[in-house]
Coordinates of C-alpha atoms in Angstrom, one line a residue:
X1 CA -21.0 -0.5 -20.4
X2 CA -19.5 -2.3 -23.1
X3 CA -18.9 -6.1 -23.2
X4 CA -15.2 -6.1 -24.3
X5 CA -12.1 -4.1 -24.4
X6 CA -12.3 -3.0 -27.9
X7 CA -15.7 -1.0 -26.7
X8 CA -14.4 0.6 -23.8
X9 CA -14.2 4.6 -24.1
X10 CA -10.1 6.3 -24.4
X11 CA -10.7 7.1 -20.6
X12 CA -12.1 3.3 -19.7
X13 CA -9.3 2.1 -21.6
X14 CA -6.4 4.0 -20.0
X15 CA -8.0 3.2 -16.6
X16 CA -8.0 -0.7 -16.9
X17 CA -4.3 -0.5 -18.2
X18 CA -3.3 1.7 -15.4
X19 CA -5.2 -1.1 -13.0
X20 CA -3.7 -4.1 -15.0
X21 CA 0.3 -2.3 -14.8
X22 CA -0.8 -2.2 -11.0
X23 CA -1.7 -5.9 -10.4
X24 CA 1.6 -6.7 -12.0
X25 CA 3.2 -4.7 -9.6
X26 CA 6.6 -7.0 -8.5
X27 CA 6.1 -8.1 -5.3
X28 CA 8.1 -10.3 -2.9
X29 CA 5.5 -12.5 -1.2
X30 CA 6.4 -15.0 1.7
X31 CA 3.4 -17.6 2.6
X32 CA 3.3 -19.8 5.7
X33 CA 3.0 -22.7 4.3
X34 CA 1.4 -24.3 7.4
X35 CA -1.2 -21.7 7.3
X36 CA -4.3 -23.1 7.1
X37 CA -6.3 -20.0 5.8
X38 CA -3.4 -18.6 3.1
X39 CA -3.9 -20.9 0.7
X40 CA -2.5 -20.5 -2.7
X41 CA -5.7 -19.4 -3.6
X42 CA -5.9 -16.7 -1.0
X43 CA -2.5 -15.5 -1.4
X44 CA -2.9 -14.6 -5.1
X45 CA -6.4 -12.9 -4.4
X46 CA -5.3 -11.2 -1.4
X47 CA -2.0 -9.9 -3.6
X48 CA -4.1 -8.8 -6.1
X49 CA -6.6 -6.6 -3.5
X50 CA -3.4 -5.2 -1.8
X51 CA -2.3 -4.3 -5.4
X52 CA -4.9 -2.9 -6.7
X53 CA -5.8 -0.8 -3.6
X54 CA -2.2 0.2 -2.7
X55 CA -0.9 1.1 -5.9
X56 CA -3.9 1.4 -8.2
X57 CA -6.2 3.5 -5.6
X58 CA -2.6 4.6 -3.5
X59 CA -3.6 3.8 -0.3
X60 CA -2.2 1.4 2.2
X61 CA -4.5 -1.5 2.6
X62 CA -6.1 -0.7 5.8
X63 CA -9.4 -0.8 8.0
X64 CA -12.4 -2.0 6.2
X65 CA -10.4 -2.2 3.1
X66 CA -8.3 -5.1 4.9
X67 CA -11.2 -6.4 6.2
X68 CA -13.4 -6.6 2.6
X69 CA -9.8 -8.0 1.0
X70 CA -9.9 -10.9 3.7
X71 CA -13.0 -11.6 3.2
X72 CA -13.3 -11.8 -0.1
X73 CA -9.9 -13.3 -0.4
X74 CA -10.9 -16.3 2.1
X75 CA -14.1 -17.0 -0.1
X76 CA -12.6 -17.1 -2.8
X77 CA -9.9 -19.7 -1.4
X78 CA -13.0 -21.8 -0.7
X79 CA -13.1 -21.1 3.2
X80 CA -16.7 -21.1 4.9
X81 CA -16.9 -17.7 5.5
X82 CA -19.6 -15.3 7.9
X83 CA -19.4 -12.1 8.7
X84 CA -20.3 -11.0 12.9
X85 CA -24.0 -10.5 13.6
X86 CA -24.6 -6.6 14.2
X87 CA -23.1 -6.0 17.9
X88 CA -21.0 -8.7 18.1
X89 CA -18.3 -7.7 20.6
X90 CA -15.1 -9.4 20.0
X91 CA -14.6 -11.0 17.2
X92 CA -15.8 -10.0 13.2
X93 CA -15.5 -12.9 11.2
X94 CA -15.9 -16.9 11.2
X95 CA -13.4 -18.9 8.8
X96 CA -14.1 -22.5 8.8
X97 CA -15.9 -21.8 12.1
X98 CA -13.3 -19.9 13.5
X99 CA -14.4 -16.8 15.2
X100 CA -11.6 -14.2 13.9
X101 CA -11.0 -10.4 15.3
X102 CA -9.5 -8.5 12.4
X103 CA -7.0 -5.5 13.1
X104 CA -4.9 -3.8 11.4
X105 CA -2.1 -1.3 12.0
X106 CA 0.0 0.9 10.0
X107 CA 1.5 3.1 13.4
X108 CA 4.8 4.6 12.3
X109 CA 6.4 3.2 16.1
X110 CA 5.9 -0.8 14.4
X111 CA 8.5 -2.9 15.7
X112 CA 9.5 -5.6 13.9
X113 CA 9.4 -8.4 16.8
X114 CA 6.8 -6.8 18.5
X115 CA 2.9 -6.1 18.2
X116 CA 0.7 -4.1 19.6
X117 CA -3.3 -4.2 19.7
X118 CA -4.5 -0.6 20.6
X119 CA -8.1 -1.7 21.2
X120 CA -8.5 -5.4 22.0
X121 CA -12.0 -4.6 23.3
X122 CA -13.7 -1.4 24.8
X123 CA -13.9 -1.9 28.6
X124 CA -16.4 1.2 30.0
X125 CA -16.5 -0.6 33.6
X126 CA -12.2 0.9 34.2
X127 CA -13.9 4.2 34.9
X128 CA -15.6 3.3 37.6
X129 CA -13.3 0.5 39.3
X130 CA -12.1 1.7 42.6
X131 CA -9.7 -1.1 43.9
X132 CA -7.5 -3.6 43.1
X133 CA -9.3 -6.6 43.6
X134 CA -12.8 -5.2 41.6
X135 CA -10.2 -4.3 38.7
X136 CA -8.9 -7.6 38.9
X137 CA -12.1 -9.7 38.9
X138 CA -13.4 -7.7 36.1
X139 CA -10.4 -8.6 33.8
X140 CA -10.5 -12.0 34.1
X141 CA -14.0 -12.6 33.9
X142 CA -13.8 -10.2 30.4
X143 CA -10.9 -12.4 29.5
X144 CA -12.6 -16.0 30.5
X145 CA -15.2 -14.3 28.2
X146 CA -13.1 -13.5 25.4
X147 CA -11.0 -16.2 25.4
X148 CA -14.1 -18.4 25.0
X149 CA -15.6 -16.4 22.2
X150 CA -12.5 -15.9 20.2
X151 CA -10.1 -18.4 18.4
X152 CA -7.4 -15.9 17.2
X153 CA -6.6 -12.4 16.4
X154 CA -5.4 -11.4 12.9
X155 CA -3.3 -8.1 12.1
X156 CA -2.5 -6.7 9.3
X157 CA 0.6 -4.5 9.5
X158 CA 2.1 -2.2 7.2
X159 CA 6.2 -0.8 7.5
X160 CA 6.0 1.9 5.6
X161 CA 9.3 2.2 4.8
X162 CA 10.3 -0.9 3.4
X163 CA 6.3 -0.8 2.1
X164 CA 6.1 -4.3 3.8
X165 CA 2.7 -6.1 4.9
X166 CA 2.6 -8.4 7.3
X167 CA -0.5 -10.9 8.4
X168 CA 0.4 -12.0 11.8
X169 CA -2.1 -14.1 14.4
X170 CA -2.3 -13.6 17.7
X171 CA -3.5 -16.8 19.5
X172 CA -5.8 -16.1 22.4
X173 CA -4.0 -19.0 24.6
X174 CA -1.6 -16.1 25.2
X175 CA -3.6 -14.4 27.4
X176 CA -4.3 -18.0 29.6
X177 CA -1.9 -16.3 32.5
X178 CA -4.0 -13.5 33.0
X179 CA -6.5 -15.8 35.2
X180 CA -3.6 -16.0 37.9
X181 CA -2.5 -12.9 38.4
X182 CA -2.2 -11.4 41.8
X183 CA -4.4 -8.8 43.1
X184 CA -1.2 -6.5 43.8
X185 CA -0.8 -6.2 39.8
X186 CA -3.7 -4.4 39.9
X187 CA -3.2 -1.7 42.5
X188 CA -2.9 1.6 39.9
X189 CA -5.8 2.7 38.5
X190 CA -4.9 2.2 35.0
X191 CA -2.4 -1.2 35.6
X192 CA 0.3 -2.2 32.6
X193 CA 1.4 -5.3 33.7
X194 CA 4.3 -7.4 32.4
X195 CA 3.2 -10.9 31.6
X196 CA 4.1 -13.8 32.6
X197 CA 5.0 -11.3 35.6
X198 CA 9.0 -11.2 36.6
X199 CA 10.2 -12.5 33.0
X200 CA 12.3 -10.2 30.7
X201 CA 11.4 -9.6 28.2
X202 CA 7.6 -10.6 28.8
X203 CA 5.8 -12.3 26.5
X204 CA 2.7 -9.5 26.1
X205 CA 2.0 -6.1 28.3
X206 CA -1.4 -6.2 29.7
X207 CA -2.8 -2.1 29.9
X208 CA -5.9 -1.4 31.2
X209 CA -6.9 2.4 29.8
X210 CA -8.9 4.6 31.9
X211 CA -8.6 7.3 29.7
X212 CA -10.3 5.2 26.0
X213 CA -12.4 3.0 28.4
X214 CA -10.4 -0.2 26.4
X215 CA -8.1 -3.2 27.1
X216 CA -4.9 -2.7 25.0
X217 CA -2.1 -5.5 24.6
X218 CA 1.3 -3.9 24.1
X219 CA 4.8 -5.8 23.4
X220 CA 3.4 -8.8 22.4
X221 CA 6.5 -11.1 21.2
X222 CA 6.9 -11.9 17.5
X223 CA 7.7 -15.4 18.5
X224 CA 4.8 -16.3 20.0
X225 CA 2.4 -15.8 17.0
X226 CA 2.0 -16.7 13.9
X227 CA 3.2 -15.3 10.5
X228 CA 0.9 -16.5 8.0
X229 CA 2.2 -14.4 5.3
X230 CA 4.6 -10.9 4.1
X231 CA 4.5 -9.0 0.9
X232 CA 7.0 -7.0 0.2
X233 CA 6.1 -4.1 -2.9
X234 CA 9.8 -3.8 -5.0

């Protein structure tokens, strides 16, 4: 390859300016500005992945792609960064020594004050629970595991239609309640419970799947996480 523009082949050149008119793409970008891991210096590297890969590739940022972005995003920002050992469980990155599971959604049902983790962690021991009270010791010890393991849980979310992002946290201390709930909450075999239990709206749904094996967290409230940033493509 050449070492400057002026050597770059007619194809080479007409890809860089198609990448280049990408990242200057207008976008509408809203930063937390309490957020300590979109810094300045994230937010413009993270714009520029999300540019380049929804506009210059044309593919929502999404999966590993979200993943590499935040990675490479938070190193660049100056974050101590480290990817999860093979077979870690729960979480997939450390920020600053924050043990981070990354998620991301682009589910056409997105709400806009609500979120929903479809796979918080497999679970293969639902199959083969047979009353209420195993089911329930079994979820609180994964959760007094999890919680313990896991500082927060970061989701990328993508409204198609207004071709939105969103990079909201989920703070683990959310699930805290779970510890006390009854043994009657459990009786189905595959329990969605309402949590905290009797309050309307509740803050989070707590589904145990017996179908996928996994723990899913449905109708978690808006309010009770944290936006650390939205980008908006005009």
């Amino acid at each position: 390859m050449g070492d400057s523009v002026g050597e770059l082949t007619v194809a080479e050149r007409r890809r860089v300016l198609e990448l280049l008119e990408a990242l200057r793409t207008d976008v509408v970008s809203d930063v937390n500005p309490a957020s300590e891991i979109v810094t300045p210096e994230f937010a413009e590297e993270f714009q520029s992945r999300l540019l380049s890969q929804h506009v210059f590739l044309g593919n929502p940022l999404f999966q590993e792609s979200f993943d590499a972005a935040f990675v490479a995003s938070a190193e660049v920002a100056g974050h101590r960064v480290a990817e999860a050992p093979s077979g870690q469980r729960f979480w997939d990155v450390t920020v600053n020594g924050r043990p981070i599971s990354l998620k991301s959604t682009k589910a056409r049902s997105l709400r806009a004050d609500k979120l929903h983790v479809s796979k918080l962690t497999e679970a293969a021991w639902i199959q083969d629970c047979r009353t209420a009270r195993t089911r329930r010791k079994r979820t609180r010890a994964l959760f007094t595991e999890y919680s313990s393991e896991v500082s927060g849980i970061l989701q990328m979310r993508y409204f198609s239609r207004t071709e939105t992002y969103e990079l909201v946290e989920v703070p683990v201390e959310l699930f805290a309640p779970i510890e006390g709930l009854p043994v009657d909450a459990f009786s189905a075999d595959g329990p969605s419970i309402n949590i905290p239990i009797g309050q309307n709206p509740p803050d989070f749904t707590l589904k145990l799947d017996r179908s996928d094996s996994k723990i899913t967290i449905a109708n978690i409230a808006k309010s009770k996480c944290i936006l650390h940033a939205s980008w908006t493509i005009a």
